C-alpha cells in the first residue's frame, strides 16, 4: 500500500534522501498510520553507494578518462513498531530511528523465499532493506544490528561533517556485525531486481549479466564465480531450505564499519566461506548442485575496504586447484595507489595484482600410471601473475615477465625415494571444466620436465629392479586431478651396458601393468620402450658360432630385465611367436635359431625369472649340466659389483629337431643350449666380457652323406686369453656310398676331438677335425702311397654356414697307385654345410711309364690319361686330358725333353639366370734343351672354346617328329 514519496535535502551536511510512505499519511506535522491493523513502513532511498572503477596492472598508466560504473540506489526499510502509530513530520523526526522499539530495520528472512521471483525485496508482503554494495550486489544486515546517525548537522572548527548513518549493534559495545547477500541487480539500475525461479537457477542466481558494463570496469565482484561466492551467503541458504538437502550453513559477511552517506558508503567488510571439497565430498547437496548444472562455489575469501563509495582495497580469493590435484586459490587484490601522471599531477588508480596460493602443499596419488605416490610443492605463493590472466577458465600460470611460473616439487616414489624438480602448472577454477585441452596447449617443454637423472622407482612392489635414473618425464592429464606419466626418458643400465652408449631410452607404461600391477605377467613387465626398441645381437664371435641370439628388446620387466615384448607379456609361446621374436638369430652359423626353438606350453612362473640373489654359480652350473630346469626367456640383468657394473645374460631355451632344406636333419631331441654372458664395465672405463656357450647332445646329418654326433660343444671366451673351444664325445659316421670309410675310422682314436686332435681357433672361426695318413701299402708289383683321409668341421664366427669337408687326399697332394710299369693317382673331396651340399671335386689319372739307362745315355717315355670333375655353386666342370712325353740325357752334358698335352673341357654355367654350356679344347707342346750351362725352353699352345647360347635351337626344334619316330623304330625289336 504505497503512499506519498518526497525528497529530503539538507545542504549543510549534504543530506539527500527519498522517503516513500507505506500505510502512512501526512497529518499536519505528523505522519500517521493509515490502517492501524496493517504494518507501516518508511522506505528511505539513498543515492548510489558505490562506484566501480577500472583497474590497471602494475606499472601501467591509467587511461583518461577512467572508465567507471555507478551502482543503483540503495533502500532502507524502517517499520513502525507495534503501538507506534505516528512520527513527527520533519527532517529530525524522520531521521529519529530510536530508541529501540520505535522503528525497526526490516531484514531478509531466512525461512522462506520472496513473494515474487521478480522482486527479491518483498517477503510475506513486507519490503526489506536492500543495499547495493558493491555494484550489482544486494545486501542487508542481520537482526542484531541497527542504524545510528545524527539527526542534525554537526559542525566543529568551522567544518560540518557529511551526514552518514552507521550500522551498530542493537545493544552492547561495538562489534563485528553480520551482513547477508540475497540478490543481484540485473541490467541498468532502472531495471527491476530479480531473483530466479527454480528453472532459472543457473542462469540468474549464479551467472551475472555484465554485458552492459564495459570490460575494463568489471571488477572481481562482478564476475560470475565471485558473484556466486558472495551471493551464497543468503542464496545458498534459500536453496538448502527449499530442497532440504545437505547440512552446510553458509557464513555471512562480517563488517567492522558500515556507513551509508550521500557520497557513497564507507565500508570495511569481509567474508570467509568454507565448503566441501568437491573432489572428495559425495554429500547429497553437492550431487544436487551438479545435477542442476550449478557450478561449484568459487570464492573462499572476500575483503573490501571503501571510503565514500570509492574502493580502497578489494581482495577476492577464488578456490580452485592445480592440474596436479593440489588445492589452490587465486587471489586478486585491487588497491588504490597514489602516483603522479606525466604532468606531475597526483593520481590514485586501482592497481590490480593476482597471484596463486597453494593451499594443499602435498597431494597423494593412488594409480600406477604415475611413479610418485605424492607430490609436495615447497613454494606455495607465486609472484604476481601476468596481467592478461583470465581466471574464469583454466590457464597456465604465467608471471608478469611472460614466463611460466615453475613450482618446486618434491616427488616421493613407492620406495620412499624423493626427487626434486620444477613444474609449471595449470590453474583450474572451481567452477571451470577440465583443463584439457588447455593443458595440451603450448610447447611440450611445459609438460616435459627435466629430472637430472635422479633415480625414481617407476613401479610399485618391484624393489631395486624397477628404479632407473630419469632424465626427463612428460606428464599427461587424462582426467581431472589424475596426473599421469605419459612418457619418460630413462637410463636403463642393461641397455647401456649392452650397447656401450649412455643413451636415454624413452619409455611408457604398459596398460596391463596400470590395470593389474606387476602380477599381470610372470616377468613383471611394466615399461615399454618406444620406437624400434634396442637390438640384442650377441654375435657368433662372442659365443663361438653356437648361437647368435638376435632379438629386439622393447619391454622392461622387474624380474627378467629388458625383454622382447612377446616374451615379457605372454605366459606361453607358440613356435610362431618365438620365430617372430628371434627372426634374425642363428645357430651353428646359418641355421635359423627361430626354427629350432620349441614351443613353451607350460605357463611361465617366477622360477622362469630367478632373482639376482638366485643367480648363483651353483645355479649356473646346474643349468649347464642338465636338461632341466630351463630358462625359456633370456635373463638380462645389470648389477653393481665392487669393480663396476656387470651385465649378465643367461638363457637356456627348449629346442626341437628340424629338417633343413638341402642338408638333412639337425637332431636336437635330446639337446640343450646354455648361453652365459657377462660384461663388466669397470670404474676406470675398462670393458671385459666373459662368454660361455654350450650345446650338448646334438647331431648333424649332412645330406645323408655323413653324420656328426656331439656329446658337447663348448666355447669359452675370457679377457686376455685365447678363446677355448672344446668338443667332447664326437662321432663322425659316413653313410651311403661312403660307408667304406667307416672301416678306416677303426684306425683312429675313439675320441678324435680329444687331446692331440686338430683344433684351430682363428679370427674367422673354429676348425676341428682330423687327417689320417694311411701308410704305404706295397704288395708285389702293387704300390699305394700318399693316401690321406681327412674330415674337418668348420664353425665360423660370422654368419657363414657351418660346414663339413671330407677328402681322400687333396688336389695339391694326390694319392699314387702303381702296378708294374703302369701307374696313376687322384683325389676326392666332398664339402657339405648347413645350407646343403657345397662342392664335390675329384680327379683320376692312369697311364704307363718306361725308362732306359745305357750308361752313356739314358731316357724314358710316359703316356698318361685322366679325368677331372668339379661341381660347386650350381656349376659343373668336366675335363678329359692326355699328356705324353719323353726325355734323353747324354753323359749329363746334353739333355732334351718334350711334353705334349691335350685336354677337352666341358663346363656348364649359370649366368644371369641362363644356363650356358661351354666346350673348350687346350693343346700344347713344351720343348726343353740344355747344353752344359745353356738351357732353353719353348712352349707352343693352342686353345679353342665353343660356347652355346640361350637362343640355340633345342633338340626338339632340330628334329622333326616323323624323323624321330623313324629313328626309334630302326632300333625296335
Short mmCIF file of C-alpha atoms in Angstrom, two decimals, residues 449-847:
data_model
loop_
_atom_site.label_atom_id
_atom_site.label_comp_id
_atom_site.label_asym_id
_atom_site.label_seq_id
_atom_site.Cartn_x
_atom_site.Cartn_y
_atom_site.Cartn_z
CA UNK A 449 60.24 -31.73 -17.01
CA UNK A 450 63.97 -32.42 -16.52
CA UNK A 451 64.81 -34.63 -13.53
CA UNK A 452 68.57 -34.62 -13.95
CA UNK A 453 68.98 -38.42 -13.88
CA UNK A 454 67.62 -38.71 -10.37
CA UNK A 455 66.72 -42.31 -9.54
CA UNK A 456 62.97 -42.99 -9.47
CA UNK A 457 61.13 -46.23 -8.73
CA UNK A 458 58.87 -46.41 -11.77
CA UNK A 459 56.78 -49.31 -10.45
CA UNK A 460 55.48 -50.34 -7.06
CA UNK A 461 56.47 -53.56 -5.27
CA UNK A 462 59.32 -54.10 -7.70
CA UNK A 463 62.32 -53.41 -5.49
CA UNK A 464 65.52 -52.06 -6.94
CA UNK A 465 64.86 -53.65 -10.35
CA UNK A 466 62.23 -51.02 -11.11
CA UNK A 467 64.38 -48.00 -10.25
CA UNK A 468 66.13 -46.08 -13.01
CA UNK A 469 67.86 -42.72 -13.47
CA UNK A 470 65.28 -40.45 -15.12
CA UNK A 471 66.50 -37.68 -17.37
CA UNK A 472 63.08 -36.17 -18.02
CA UNK A 473 59.44 -37.02 -17.54
CA UNK A 474 56.44 -35.98 -19.62
CA UNK A 475 53.21 -35.73 -17.66
CA UNK A 476 49.75 -36.43 -19.02
CA UNK A 477 46.35 -35.37 -17.79
CA UNK A 478 43.64 -37.76 -18.99
CA UNK A 479 41.18 -36.70 -16.27
CA UNK A 480 40.67 -34.05 -13.62
CA UNK A 481 43.22 -34.40 -10.81
CA UNK A 482 44.53 -37.56 -12.48
CA UNK A 483 48.15 -36.70 -13.25
CA UNK A 484 49.96 -39.47 -15.13
CA UNK A 485 53.34 -40.16 -16.64
CA UNK A 486 52.83 -40.01 -20.40
CA UNK A 487 56.46 -40.96 -21.07
CA UNK A 488 59.90 -40.66 -19.57
CA UNK A 489 63.49 -40.59 -20.78
CA UNK A 490 65.44 -43.01 -18.59
CA UNK A 491 68.88 -44.56 -18.46
CA UNK A 492 68.48 -48.33 -18.50
CA UNK A 493 71.75 -49.84 -17.21
CA UNK A 494 71.19 -53.14 -19.04
CA UNK A 495 70.73 -51.34 -22.37
CA UNK A 496 73.65 -49.04 -21.63
CA UNK A 497 75.95 -51.98 -20.92
CA UNK A 498 74.61 -53.86 -23.93
CA UNK A 499 75.13 -51.05 -26.43
CA UNK A 500 78.10 -49.36 -24.75
CA UNK A 501 76.36 -46.00 -25.04
CA UNK A 502 74.88 -43.95 -22.22
CA UNK A 503 71.81 -43.03 -24.27
CA UNK A 504 68.43 -42.32 -22.75
CA UNK A 505 65.54 -44.58 -23.65
CA UNK A 506 62.00 -43.25 -23.98
CA UNK A 507 59.56 -45.44 -22.06
CA UNK A 508 55.84 -45.55 -21.40
CA UNK A 509 53.74 -47.62 -19.03
CA UNK A 510 52.19 -50.87 -20.19
CA UNK A 511 48.43 -50.68 -19.87
CA UNK A 512 48.34 -54.21 -18.45
CA UNK A 513 50.60 -53.08 -15.60
CA UNK A 514 48.47 -49.98 -14.98
CA UNK A 515 45.37 -52.16 -14.75
CA UNK A 516 46.69 -55.19 -12.84
CA UNK A 517 50.14 -54.37 -11.45
CA UNK A 518 53.33 -56.38 -11.78
CA UNK A 519 51.48 -59.67 -11.36
CA UNK A 520 49.80 -59.41 -14.76
CA UNK A 521 52.80 -61.30 -16.20
CA UNK A 522 55.35 -63.66 -14.72
CA UNK A 523 58.15 -61.35 -15.85
CA UNK A 524 56.66 -58.34 -14.05
CA UNK A 525 56.69 -56.26 -17.24
CA UNK A 526 55.77 -52.63 -16.65
CA UNK A 527 57.51 -50.35 -19.18
CA UNK A 528 57.61 -50.31 -22.97
CA UNK A 529 60.45 -48.80 -24.99
CA UNK A 530 59.10 -46.50 -27.68
CA UNK A 531 60.28 -46.57 -31.27
CA UNK A 532 62.10 -49.58 -32.70
CA UNK A 533 63.46 -50.78 -29.37
CA UNK A 534 67.05 -51.87 -28.76
CA UNK A 535 68.62 -54.63 -30.87
CA UNK A 536 70.17 -57.52 -28.95
CA UNK A 537 72.87 -59.14 -31.03
CA UNK A 538 75.44 -61.26 -29.20
CA UNK A 539 77.37 -62.16 -32.32
CA UNK A 540 78.83 -65.55 -33.11
CA UNK A 541 82.30 -64.18 -32.33
CA UNK A 542 81.16 -63.98 -28.71
CA UNK A 543 79.53 -67.39 -28.40
CA UNK A 544 81.68 -69.42 -30.76
CA UNK A 545 79.23 -69.86 -33.58
CA UNK A 546 76.92 -71.91 -31.39
CA UNK A 547 74.17 -69.31 -31.35
CA UNK A 548 73.87 -65.67 -32.19
CA UNK A 549 70.77 -64.58 -30.23
CA UNK A 550 69.39 -61.63 -32.16
CA UNK A 551 66.15 -60.02 -30.98
CA UNK A 552 64.61 -56.61 -30.36
CA UNK A 553 64.35 -55.59 -26.72
CA UNK A 554 61.38 -53.31 -26.16
CA UNK A 555 59.92 -54.16 -22.74
CA UNK A 556 61.35 -53.61 -19.26
CA UNK A 557 60.38 -56.09 -16.57
CA UNK A 558 61.05 -56.32 -12.86
CA UNK A 559 62.17 -59.97 -12.93
CA UNK A 560 63.67 -60.54 -16.38
CA UNK A 561 65.29 -57.21 -17.14
CA UNK A 562 64.84 -55.93 -20.70
CA UNK A 563 62.97 -58.41 -22.89
CA UNK A 564 61.17 -58.64 -26.22
CA UNK A 565 57.53 -57.70 -25.80
CA UNK A 566 56.18 -61.14 -26.67
CA UNK A 567 58.38 -62.82 -24.06
CA UNK A 568 57.68 -60.23 -21.38
CA UNK A 569 53.90 -60.17 -21.51
CA UNK A 570 52.83 -63.70 -22.52
CA UNK A 571 52.73 -66.76 -20.30
CA UNK A 572 53.14 -69.36 -23.07
CA UNK A 573 54.71 -69.11 -26.52
CA UNK A 574 53.96 -70.86 -29.75
CA UNK A 575 56.70 -71.70 -32.20
CA UNK A 576 55.46 -68.93 -34.49
CA UNK A 577 55.70 -66.37 -31.68
CA UNK A 578 59.26 -67.42 -30.91
CA UNK A 579 60.11 -67.31 -34.60
CA UNK A 580 58.86 -63.73 -34.78
CA UNK A 581 60.97 -62.70 -31.78
CA UNK A 582 64.21 -64.37 -32.88
CA UNK A 583 63.82 -63.93 -36.62
CA UNK A 584 67.42 -62.80 -37.04
CA UNK A 585 69.08 -65.27 -34.65
CA UNK A 586 71.42 -68.02 -35.84
CA UNK A 587 72.53 -71.43 -34.57
CA UNK A 588 75.75 -73.02 -35.82
CA UNK A 589 76.41 -70.18 -38.20
CA UNK A 590 73.50 -70.25 -40.61
CA UNK A 591 70.67 -72.29 -39.09
CA UNK A 592 67.79 -70.04 -38.07
CA UNK A 593 67.55 -70.22 -34.31
CA UNK A 594 63.85 -69.46 -34.56
CA UNK A 595 63.29 -72.81 -36.33
CA UNK A 596 64.78 -74.92 -33.55
CA UNK A 597 63.13 -73.19 -30.54
CA UNK A 598 60.42 -75.40 -29.08
CA UNK A 599 57.05 -74.03 -28.01
CA UNK A 600 56.58 -73.22 -24.31
CA UNK A 601 53.26 -74.80 -23.33
CA UNK A 602 53.58 -74.61 -19.53
CA UNK A 603 52.69 -71.11 -18.28
CA UNK A 604 55.71 -69.23 -17.00
CA UNK A 605 56.05 -68.63 -13.29
CA UNK A 606 58.57 -66.97 -11.01
CA UNK A 607 61.00 -69.89 -11.50
CA UNK A 608 61.50 -68.77 -15.11
CA UNK A 609 62.79 -65.43 -13.83
CA UNK A 610 65.24 -66.12 -11.00
CA UNK A 611 66.08 -63.16 -8.82
CA UNK A 612 69.53 -61.66 -8.66
CA UNK A 613 70.16 -63.49 -5.39
CA UNK A 614 69.20 -66.80 -7.04
CA UNK A 615 71.61 -66.36 -9.95
CA UNK A 616 74.47 -68.04 -8.09
CA UNK A 617 77.32 -70.03 -9.56
CA UNK A 618 75.66 -73.19 -8.26
CA UNK A 619 72.52 -72.40 -10.20
CA UNK A 620 74.50 -71.65 -13.36
CA UNK A 621 76.34 -74.98 -13.06
CA UNK A 622 73.05 -76.79 -12.55
CA UNK A 623 71.59 -75.13 -15.64
CA UNK A 624 74.58 -76.13 -17.76
CA UNK A 625 74.75 -79.72 -16.52
CA UNK A 626 71.21 -80.98 -17.04
CA UNK A 627 68.36 -80.56 -19.47
CA UNK A 628 66.09 -79.25 -16.74
CA UNK A 629 65.30 -76.80 -15.37
CA UNK A 630 65.26 -74.44 -18.33
CA UNK A 631 65.10 -70.67 -18.79
CA UNK A 632 62.76 -70.26 -21.77
CA UNK A 633 63.09 -66.48 -21.55
CA UNK A 634 66.53 -64.81 -21.63
CA UNK A 635 67.52 -63.09 -18.40
CA UNK A 636 69.26 -59.73 -18.89
CA UNK A 637 70.31 -58.08 -15.66
CA UNK A 638 72.69 -55.38 -14.53
CA UNK A 639 74.19 -55.43 -11.04
CA UNK A 640 76.64 -53.33 -9.13
CA UNK A 641 79.87 -55.09 -8.24
CA UNK A 642 82.91 -53.75 -6.34
CA UNK A 643 84.81 -53.10 -9.59
CA UNK A 644 81.98 -51.52 -11.57
CA UNK A 645 78.80 -52.73 -13.25
CA UNK A 646 78.19 -56.24 -14.55
CA UNK A 647 75.74 -57.09 -17.33
CA UNK A 648 74.51 -60.69 -17.12
CA UNK A 649 72.80 -62.55 -19.94
CA UNK A 650 71.61 -66.11 -19.27
CA UNK A 651 69.40 -68.25 -21.48
CA UNK A 652 68.55 -71.93 -21.69
CA UNK A 653 65.76 -72.41 -24.25
CA UNK A 654 63.95 -75.62 -25.10
CA UNK A 655 64.97 -77.00 -28.53
CA UNK A 656 63.38 -79.19 -31.20
CA UNK A 657 64.75 -81.10 -34.19
CA UNK A 658 64.19 -79.69 -37.65
CA UNK A 659 64.64 -80.76 -41.25
CA UNK A 660 66.74 -78.27 -43.16
CA UNK A 661 66.41 -77.85 -46.89
CA UNK A 662 69.36 -79.31 -48.75
CA UNK A 663 71.07 -80.50 -45.58
CA UNK A 664 69.18 -83.29 -43.99
CA UNK A 665 68.34 -83.04 -40.34
CA UNK A 666 69.51 -81.22 -37.23
CA UNK A 667 68.77 -83.60 -34.38
CA UNK A 668 68.09 -81.68 -31.16
CA UNK A 669 65.60 -84.01 -29.46
CA UNK A 670 67.95 -84.61 -26.54
CA UNK A 671 69.94 -81.40 -26.86
CA UNK A 672 70.06 -78.30 -24.71
CA UNK A 673 71.72 -74.95 -25.23
CA UNK A 674 73.07 -72.70 -22.47
CA UNK A 675 74.35 -69.18 -23.11
CA UNK A 676 76.01 -67.38 -20.21
CA UNK A 677 77.50 -63.97 -20.99
CA UNK A 678 78.89 -61.44 -18.52
CA UNK A 679 80.18 -57.97 -19.37
CA UNK A 680 81.98 -55.99 -16.69
CA UNK A 681 82.40 -52.26 -17.15
CA UNK A 682 84.98 -51.15 -14.64
CA UNK A 683 85.06 -47.87 -12.82
CA UNK A 684 88.05 -46.85 -14.92
CA UNK A 685 86.22 -47.36 -18.21
CA UNK A 686 87.57 -50.84 -18.95
CA UNK A 687 85.24 -53.40 -20.52
CA UNK A 688 85.77 -57.13 -20.10
CA UNK A 689 83.46 -59.82 -21.43
CA UNK A 690 83.33 -63.47 -20.45
CA UNK A 691 81.08 -65.70 -22.53
CA UNK A 692 80.38 -69.39 -22.25
CA UNK A 693 78.25 -71.18 -24.79
CA UNK A 694 77.46 -74.88 -24.51
CA UNK A 695 75.45 -77.05 -26.90
CA UNK A 696 75.00 -80.64 -25.71
CA UNK A 697 73.70 -83.91 -27.15
CA UNK A 698 73.08 -82.90 -30.74
CA UNK A 699 73.74 -84.36 -34.16
CA UNK A 700 74.04 -83.04 -37.70
CA UNK A 701 73.06 -85.21 -40.65
CA UNK A 702 74.85 -83.83 -43.71
CA UNK A 703 72.56 -84.72 -46.63
CA UNK A 704 72.74 -88.46 -45.95
CA UNK A 705 76.47 -88.43 -46.67
CA UNK A 706 77.84 -88.09 -43.17
CA UNK A 707 76.50 -87.72 -39.68
CA UNK A 708 78.33 -85.88 -36.90
CA UNK A 709 77.20 -86.57 -33.34
CA UNK A 710 78.35 -84.36 -30.48
CA UNK A 711 78.13 -85.03 -26.79
CA UNK A 712 79.21 -81.45 -26.06
CA UNK A 713 80.50 -78.47 -27.96
CA UNK A 714 81.69 -75.62 -25.75
CA UNK A 715 83.05 -72.18 -26.48
CA UNK A 716 84.56 -70.05 -23.72
CA UNK A 717 85.87 -66.54 -24.19
CA UNK A 718 87.79 -64.85 -21.38
CA UNK A 719 89.51 -61.46 -21.28
CA UNK A 720 93.15 -61.60 -22.39
CA UNK A 721 93.03 -65.33 -23.15
CA UNK A 722 92.74 -67.14 -26.46
CA UNK A 723 89.18 -68.46 -26.89
CA UNK A 724 88.84 -72.02 -25.67
CA UNK A 725 86.88 -74.35 -27.94
CA UNK A 726 86.37 -77.93 -26.94
CA UNK A 727 84.33 -80.76 -28.32
CA UNK A 728 83.64 -83.93 -26.42
CA UNK A 729 82.11 -87.25 -27.38
CA UNK A 730 82.16 -86.66 -31.14
CA UNK A 731 81.46 -89.49 -33.54
CA UNK A 732 81.66 -88.95 -37.29
CA UNK A 733 79.94 -91.63 -39.37
CA UNK A 734 79.82 -91.83 -43.16
CA UNK A 735 76.71 -93.05 -44.92
CA UNK A 736 75.63 -94.29 -48.31
CA UNK A 737 78.39 -94.81 -50.86
CA UNK A 738 80.99 -93.57 -48.38
CA UNK A 739 80.28 -96.08 -45.64
CA UNK A 740 83.54 -97.86 -46.54
CA UNK A 741 85.35 -95.03 -44.79
CA UNK A 742 83.88 -96.15 -41.50
CA UNK A 743 86.29 -99.13 -41.65
CA UNK A 744 89.14 -96.66 -41.77
CA UNK A 745 87.79 -94.96 -38.64
CA UNK A 746 88.75 -98.01 -36.66
CA UNK A 747 92.34 -96.88 -37.06
CA UNK A 748 91.54 -93.51 -35.46
CA UNK A 749 91.40 -92.67 -31.75
CA UNK A 750 88.00 -93.31 -30.21
CA UNK A 751 87.69 -89.66 -29.14
CA UNK A 752 89.00 -87.99 -32.25
CA UNK A 753 88.45 -84.49 -30.90
CA UNK A 754 90.26 -85.20 -27.67
CA UNK A 755 93.87 -84.49 -26.83
CA UNK A 756 96.01 -84.35 -29.94
CA UNK A 757 93.13 -83.72 -32.30
CA UNK A 758 93.11 -80.83 -34.77
CA UNK A 759 91.57 -77.77 -33.06
CA UNK A 760 92.36 -74.44 -34.66
CA UNK A 761 90.92 -71.09 -33.48
CA UNK A 762 91.38 -68.19 -35.88
CA UNK A 763 89.73 -64.77 -36.19
CA UNK A 764 87.49 -66.34 -38.83
CA UNK A 765 86.22 -69.24 -36.74
CA UNK A 766 86.89 -72.65 -35.26
CA UNK A 767 88.14 -75.69 -37.17
CA UNK A 768 88.10 -79.09 -35.54
CA UNK A 769 88.83 -82.43 -37.20
CA UNK A 770 91.48 -84.96 -38.11
CA UNK A 771 93.74 -86.01 -41.03
CA UNK A 772 94.97 -89.65 -41.20
CA UNK A 773 97.83 -90.62 -43.50
CA UNK A 774 97.39 -94.25 -44.49
CA UNK A 775 100.78 -96.00 -44.50
CA UNK A 776 102.23 -97.03 -47.86
CA UNK A 777 100.86 -100.35 -48.98
CA UNK A 778 103.21 -102.44 -51.17
CA UNK A 779 102.29 -105.95 -52.23
CA UNK A 780 104.35 -107.39 -55.06
CA UNK A 781 104.02 -105.15 -58.05
CA UNK A 782 101.14 -103.20 -56.33
CA UNK A 783 102.12 -99.95 -54.61
CA UNK A 784 99.69 -97.44 -52.93
CA UNK A 785 101.11 -94.36 -51.29
CA UNK A 786 100.28 -90.80 -50.15
CA UNK A 787 96.66 -91.70 -49.25
CA UNK A 788 95.27 -89.31 -46.61
CA UNK A 789 91.73 -89.49 -45.15
CA UNK A 790 90.60 -86.17 -43.59
CA UNK A 791 87.44 -84.70 -42.10
CA UNK A 792 87.21 -81.09 -40.88
CA UNK A 793 84.22 -79.38 -39.19
CA UNK A 794 84.24 -75.59 -39.57
CA UNK A 795 82.15 -73.35 -37.33
CA UNK A 796 82.60 -69.75 -38.50
CA UNK A 797 82.39 -66.79 -36.13
CA UNK A 798 80.38 -64.79 -38.62
CA UNK A 799 77.16 -65.58 -40.41
CA UNK A 800 78.72 -68.13 -42.77
CA UNK A 801 77.26 -71.61 -42.50
CA UNK A 802 78.76 -74.48 -40.56
CA UNK A 803 80.47 -76.91 -42.95
CA UNK A 804 81.99 -80.40 -43.02
CA UNK A 805 84.69 -81.30 -45.56
CA UNK A 806 85.65 -84.93 -46.25
CA UNK A 807 88.58 -85.70 -48.51
CA UNK A 808 90.65 -88.64 -49.81
CA UNK A 809 93.94 -86.85 -50.37
CA UNK A 810 93.86 -83.38 -51.91
CA UNK A 811 94.31 -81.88 -55.35
CA UNK A 812 97.72 -80.49 -54.48
CA UNK A 813 98.81 -83.85 -53.00
CA UNK A 814 97.01 -86.76 -54.74
CA UNK A 815 97.45 -90.41 -53.81
CA UNK A 816 99.69 -92.52 -56.07
CA UNK A 817 98.95 -96.03 -57.31
CA UNK A 818 101.42 -98.08 -59.43
CA UNK A 819 101.27 -101.62 -60.86
CA UNK A 820 104.47 -102.65 -62.58
CA UNK A 821 105.09 -100.11 -65.33
CA UNK A 822 101.61 -98.71 -65.06
CA UNK A 823 100.62 -96.04 -62.55
CA UNK A 824 98.17 -93.32 -61.67
CA UNK A 825 96.60 -91.38 -58.83
CA UNK A 826 93.92 -88.96 -57.87
CA UNK A 827 91.89 -87.34 -55.07
CA UNK A 828 88.29 -86.85 -53.92
CA UNK A 829 86.75 -84.08 -51.75
CA UNK A 830 83.16 -83.53 -50.54
CA UNK A 831 82.06 -80.40 -48.69
CA UNK A 832 78.58 -80.09 -47.13
CA UNK A 833 77.15 -77.35 -44.97
CA UNK A 834 74.03 -76.36 -43.14
CA UNK A 835 72.73 -74.97 -46.43
CA UNK A 836 73.27 -78.28 -48.27
CA UNK A 837 75.99 -79.79 -50.50
CA UNK A 838 78.58 -77.09 -51.20
CA UNK A 839 81.04 -78.76 -53.58
CA UNK A 840 82.17 -82.11 -54.99
CA UNK A 841 85.62 -82.35 -56.57
CA UNK A 842 87.81 -85.23 -57.75
CA UNK A 843 90.28 -86.48 -60.28
CA UNK A 844 91.55 -89.91 -61.56
CA UNK A 845 94.66 -90.44 -63.70
CA UNK A 846 96.20 -93.65 -65.17
CA UNK A 847 98.94 -94.49 -67.68
#
